[in-house]
PDB file of C-alpha atoms and ligand atoms in Angstrom:
ATOM      1  CA  MET A   1       0.000   0.000   0.000  1.00  0.00           C
ATOM      2  CA  ASP A   2       1.291   3.426  -0.916  1.00  0.00           C
ATOM      3  CA  ARG A   3       1.749   5.472   2.232  1.00  0.00           C
ATOM      4  CA  ARG A   4       3.616   8.447   0.891  1.00  0.00           C
ATOM      5  CA  TRP A   5       0.570  10.525   1.754  1.00  0.00           C
ATOM      6  CA  MET A   6       1.643  10.331   5.399  1.00  0.00           C
ATOM      7  CA  LYS A   7       4.447  12.743   4.580  1.00  0.00           C
ATOM      8  CA  ALA A   8       2.304  14.946   2.363  1.00  0.00           C
ATOM      9  CA  TYR A   9       1.061  18.420   3.221  1.00  0.00           C
ATOM     10  CA  ARG A  10      -1.839  17.930   5.627  1.00  0.00           C
ATOM     11  CA  LEU A  11      -4.259  20.113   3.703  1.00  0.00           C
ATOM     12  CA  SER A  12      -3.523  18.406   0.412  1.00  0.00           C
ATOM     13  CA  VAL A  13      -5.940  16.153  -1.429  1.00  0.00           C
ATOM     14  CA  GLU A  14      -3.331  13.414  -1.292  1.00  0.00           C
ATOM     15  CA  TYR A  15      -3.242  13.532   2.497  1.00  0.00           C
ATOM     16  CA  ASP A  16      -7.005  13.691   2.763  1.00  0.00           C
ATOM     17  CA  ASN A  17      -7.381  10.663   0.503  1.00  0.00           C
ATOM     18  CA  GLY A  18      -4.742   8.876   2.528  1.00  0.00           C
ATOM     19  CA  VAL A  19      -6.624   9.526   5.751  1.00  0.00           C
ATOM     20  CA  THR A  20      -9.779   8.161   4.152  1.00  0.00           C
ATOM     21  CA  GLU A  21      -7.860   5.104   3.017  1.00  0.00           C
ATOM     22  CA  PHE A  22      -6.446   4.658   6.497  1.00  0.00           C
ATOM     23  CA  LEU A  23      -9.844   4.895   8.159  1.00  0.00           C
ATOM     24  CA  GLN A  24     -11.312   2.409   5.706  1.00  0.00           C
ATOM     25  CA  PHE A  25      -8.403   0.116   6.406  1.00  0.00           C
ATOM     26  CA  ALA A  26      -9.016   0.345  10.150  1.00  0.00           C
ATOM     27  CA  GLU A  27     -12.726  -0.257   9.762  1.00  0.00           C
ATOM     28  CA  LYS A  28     -12.151  -3.286   7.573  1.00  0.00           C
ATOM     29  CA  ASN A  29      -9.446  -4.844   9.701  1.00  0.00           C
ATOM     30  CA  LEU A  30     -10.856  -4.030  13.129  1.00  0.00           C
ATOM     31  CA  PRO A  31     -14.499  -4.894  12.606  1.00  0.00           C
ATOM     32  CA  ASN A  32     -15.567  -5.261  16.248  1.00  0.00           C
ATOM     33  CA  THR A  33     -14.610  -1.952  17.752  1.00  0.00           C
ATOM     34  CA  GLU A  34     -17.995  -0.234  17.627  1.00  0.00           C
ATOM     35  CA  GLY A  35     -16.597   2.420  15.359  1.00  0.00           C
ATOM     36  CA  LEU A  36     -13.843   3.424  17.751  1.00  0.00           C
ATOM     37  CA  PHE A  37     -10.170   3.103  16.850  1.00  0.00           C
ATOM     38  CA  PRO A  38      -6.787   4.029  18.269  1.00  0.00           C
ATOM     39  CA  CYS A  39      -5.812   7.429  16.940  1.00  0.00           C
ATOM     40  CA  PRO A  40      -2.367   7.447  15.301  1.00  0.00           C
ATOM     41  CA  CYS A  41      -1.944  11.199  15.433  1.00  0.00           C
ATOM     42  CA  VAL A  42       1.202  12.687  16.940  1.00  0.00           C
ATOM     43  CA  SER A  43      -0.588  13.661  20.107  1.00  0.00           C
ATOM     44  CA  CYS A  44      -2.543  10.413  20.739  1.00  0.00           C
ATOM     45  CA  GLY A  45       0.082   7.989  19.423  1.00  0.00           C
ATOM     46  CA  ASN A  46      -2.453   5.137  19.314  1.00  0.00           C
ATOM     47  CA  ARG A  47      -3.052   5.387  23.039  1.00  0.00           C
ATOM     48  CA  ASP A  48      -6.457   5.423  24.683  1.00  0.00           C
ATOM     49  CA  PRO A  49      -9.076   6.692  24.454  1.00  0.00           C
ATOM     50  CA  LYS A  50     -10.146   5.208  21.170  1.00  0.00           C
ATOM     51  CA  LEU A  51     -11.896   7.668  18.933  1.00  0.00           C
ATOM     52  CA  SER A  52     -14.487   7.772  16.210  1.00  0.00           C
ATOM     53  CA  LYS A  53     -13.368   7.984  12.623  1.00  0.00           C
ATOM     54  CA  GLU A  54     -14.501  11.600  12.419  1.00  0.00           C
ATOM     55  CA  LYS A  55     -12.433  12.553  15.455  1.00  0.00           C
ATOM     56  CA  ILE A  56      -9.404  10.677  14.160  1.00  0.00           C
ATOM     57  CA  ARG A  57      -9.712  12.434  10.822  1.00  0.00           C
ATOM     58  CA  GLY A  58      -9.765  15.740  12.668  1.00  0.00           C
ATOM     59  CA  HIS A  59      -6.627  14.861  14.617  1.00  0.00           C
ATOM     60  CA  LEU A  60      -4.789  13.586  11.566  1.00  0.00           C
ATOM     61  CA  VAL A  61      -5.474  16.784   9.696  1.00  0.00           C
ATOM     62  CA  SER A  62      -4.860  19.211  12.556  1.00  0.00           C
ATOM     63  CA  VAL A  63      -2.027  17.466  14.426  1.00  0.00           C
ATOM     64  CA  GLY A  64      -0.670  15.035  11.835  1.00  0.00           C
ATOM     65  CA  ILE A  65      -0.086  11.310  11.764  1.00  0.00           C
ATOM     66  CA  CYS A  66       2.922   9.708  13.465  1.00  0.00           C
ATOM     67  CA  GLN A  67       5.474   9.583  10.687  1.00  0.00           C
ATOM     68  CA  ASN A  68       6.936   6.296  11.835  1.00  0.00           C
ATOM     69  CA  TYR A  69       3.585   4.562  12.045  1.00  0.00           C
ATOM     70  CA  THR A  70       4.044   3.006   8.636  1.00  0.00           C
ATOM     71  CA  GLN A  71       2.832  -0.453   9.580  1.00  0.00           C
ATOM     72  CA  TRP A  72      -0.660  -0.081  10.870  1.00  0.00           C
ATOM     73  CA  ILE A  73      -0.388  -2.775  13.486  1.00  0.00           C
ATOM     74  CA  TRP A  74      -2.824  -1.055  15.834  1.00  0.00           C
ATOM     75  CA  HIS A  75      -5.339  -1.115  13.045  1.00  0.00           C
ATOM     76  CA  GLY A  76      -5.204  -4.766  12.116  1.00  0.00           C
ATOM     77  CA  GLU A  77      -2.196  -4.887   9.842  1.00  0.00           C
ATOM     78  CA  THR A  78       0.042  -7.930   9.984  1.00  0.00           C
ATOM     79  CA  MET A  79       3.682  -7.115  10.442  1.00  0.00           C
ATOM     80  CA  MET A  80       6.069  -7.533   7.578  1.00  0.00           C
ATOM     81  CA  PRO A  81       9.519  -8.474   8.775  1.00  0.00           C
ATOM     82  CA  SER A  82      12.594  -6.933   7.260  1.00  0.00           C
ATOM     83  CA  VAL A  83      16.207  -8.014   7.147  1.00  0.00           C
ATOM     84  CA  SER A  84      17.542  -5.170   9.248  1.00  0.00           C
ATOM     85  CA  GLN A  85      15.205  -6.006  12.094  1.00  0.00           C
ATOM     86  CA  ARG A  86      16.455  -9.555  12.009  1.00  0.00           C
ATOM     87  CA  GLU A  87      19.999  -8.394  12.686  1.00  0.00           C
ATOM     88  CA  GLU A  88      19.347  -6.850  16.072  1.00  0.00           C
ATOM     89  CA  GLY A  89      18.668  -8.880  19.182  1.00  0.00           C
ATOM     90  CA  SER A  90      19.702 -12.199  20.573  1.00  0.00           C
ATOM     91  CA  VAL A  91      19.488 -15.596  18.973  1.00  0.00           C
ATOM     92  CA  ASP A  92      18.434 -17.258  22.206  1.00  0.00           C
ATOM     93  CA  MET A  93      15.346 -15.141  22.338  1.00  0.00           C
ATOM     94  CA  ASP A  94      14.538 -16.045  18.747  1.00  0.00           C
ATOM     95  CA  ASP A  95      14.816 -19.738  19.477  1.00  0.00           C
ATOM     96  CA  ARG A  96      12.605 -19.543  22.486  1.00  0.00           C
ATOM     97  CA  LEU A  97       9.971 -17.612  20.601  1.00  0.00           C
ATOM     98  CA  GLU A  98      10.185 -19.956  17.676  1.00  0.00           C
ATOM     99  CA  ASP A  99       9.355 -22.871  19.938  1.00  0.00           C
ATOM    100  CA  MET A 100       6.552 -20.889  21.422  1.00  0.00           C
ATOM    101  CA  ILE A 101       5.021 -20.214  18.049  1.00  0.00           C
ATOM    102  CA  ARG A 102       5.381 -23.855  17.070  1.00  0.00           C
ATOM    103  CA  ASN A 103       3.484 -24.879  20.165  1.00  0.00           C
ATOM    104  CA  VAL A 104       0.759 -22.352  19.825  1.00  0.00           C
ATOM    105  CA  GLY A 105       0.384 -22.473  16.075  1.00  0.00           C
ATOM    106  CA  GLU A 106       0.930 -19.482  13.911  1.00  0.00           C
ATOM    107  CA  GLU A 107      -2.687 -18.546  13.311  1.00  0.00           C
ATOM    108  CA  SER A 108      -3.688 -18.536  16.934  1.00  0.00           C
ATOM    109  CA  PHE A 109      -0.499 -16.754  17.829  1.00  0.00           C
ATOM    110  CA  LYS A 110      -1.290 -14.002  15.405  1.00  0.00           C
ATOM    111  CA  LYS A 111      -4.759 -13.724  16.808  1.00  0.00           C
ATOM    112  CA  ALA A 112      -3.667 -13.854  20.411  1.00  0.00           C
ATOM    113  CA  HIS A 113      -1.016 -11.335  19.612  1.00  0.00           C
ATOM    114  CA  VAL A 114      -3.386  -8.831  18.094  1.00  0.00           C
ATOM    115  CA  TYR A 115      -6.052  -9.213  20.740  1.00  0.00           C
ATOM    116  CA  ASP A 116      -3.541  -9.241  23.508  1.00  0.00           C
ATOM    117  CA  ASN A 117      -2.085  -5.992  22.329  1.00  0.00           C
ATOM    118  CA  LEU A 118      -5.458  -4.407  21.986  1.00  0.00           C
ATOM    119  CA  ARG A 119      -6.205  -5.470  25.517  1.00  0.00           C
ATOM    120  CA  LYS A 120      -2.842  -4.288  26.788  1.00  0.00           C
ATOM    121  CA  ASP A 121      -3.382  -1.034  25.040  1.00  0.00           C
ATOM    122  CA  LYS A 122      -6.427  -0.584  27.193  1.00  0.00           C
ATOM    123  CA  GLU A 123      -4.785  -1.602  30.431  1.00  0.00           C
ATOM    124  CA  GLN A 124      -1.457   0.090  29.970  1.00  0.00           C
ATOM    125  CA  PRO A 125      -1.929   3.391  28.230  1.00  0.00           C
ATOM    126  CA  LEU A 126       1.652   4.413  28.896  1.00  0.00           C
ATOM    127  CA  TYR A 127       3.382   3.147  25.776  1.00  0.00           C
ATOM    128  CA  PRO A 128       5.338   5.970  24.235  1.00  0.00           C
ATOM    129  CA  GLY A 129       3.213   6.846  21.271  1.00  0.00           C
ATOM    130  CA  CYS A 130       5.565   7.149  18.358  1.00  0.00           C
ATOM    131  CA  THR A 131       8.454   4.968  19.415  1.00  0.00           C
ATOM    132  CA  LYS A 132       8.983   1.391  18.384  1.00  0.00           C
ATOM    133  CA  PHE A 133       7.984  -1.054  21.073  1.00  0.00           C
ATOM    134  CA  SER A 134      10.324  -3.796  22.061  1.00  0.00           C
ATOM    135  CA  TRP A 135       7.650  -6.456  21.622  1.00  0.00           C
ATOM    136  CA  LEU A 136       7.257  -5.233  18.100  1.00  0.00           C
ATOM    137  CA  SER A 137      10.847  -5.912  17.190  1.00  0.00           C
ATOM    138  CA  ILE A 138      10.570  -9.302  18.867  1.00  0.00           C
ATOM    139  CA  VAL A 139       7.552 -10.255  16.840  1.00  0.00           C
ATOM    140  CA  LEU A 140       9.096  -8.897  13.676  1.00  0.00           C
ATOM    141  CA  ARG A 141      12.120 -11.038  14.318  1.00  0.00           C
ATOM    142  CA  LEU A 142       9.925 -13.992  14.947  1.00  0.00           C
ATOM    143  CA  PHE A 143       8.040 -13.734  11.704  1.00  0.00           C
ATOM    144  CA  ASN A 144      11.248 -13.195   9.858  1.00  0.00           C
ATOM    145  CA  LEU A 145      12.659 -16.327  11.410  1.00  0.00           C
ATOM    146  CA  LYS A 146       9.621 -18.250  10.340  1.00  0.00           C
ATOM    147  CA  THR A 147      10.064 -17.057   6.767  1.00  0.00           C
ATOM    148  CA  LYS A 148      13.717 -17.900   6.818  1.00  0.00           C
ATOM    149  CA  ASN A 149      13.155 -21.439   8.008  1.00  0.00           C
ATOM    150  CA  GLY A 150      10.275 -21.979   5.638  1.00  0.00           C
ATOM    151  CA  MET A 151       7.894 -22.857   8.446  1.00  0.00           C
ATOM    152  CA  GLU A 152       4.312 -22.701   7.395  1.00  0.00           C
TER     153      GLU A 152
HETATM  154 ZN1   ZN B 201      -5.327  11.810  17.945  1.00  0.00          ZN
END
């Protein structure tokens, strides 16, 4: 998906269309949220409270979207691992997590992961909004590992 709009001028048509696309994405991928979603603007940083699409649109236009929120994981997007993220971190951790995923099964892990984070988001609203979370790099590493080993 083309996300160059995130860096576009906030009053531009491109940005506006991008926001629409984003909100549609959230709605489609987070179907059971009663119309309320984490707001990825610079000020909310996907923390609580969750907002309506109209409110989020307002924030994204007036405050701007977090520039590093390029993988919409808080809005139902599956993470795409990259090589550079594989390089950091310890091998031991990878191995342990790999076993864990084997035991749980990838599908249910993905599900548990997403729901767990949504739940955590509610309980622990203190994640720094725009920074990368450590669990994120762990999961990225994990999925990368899976790809590398050809596990399906
Ligand atoms: Zn906001």
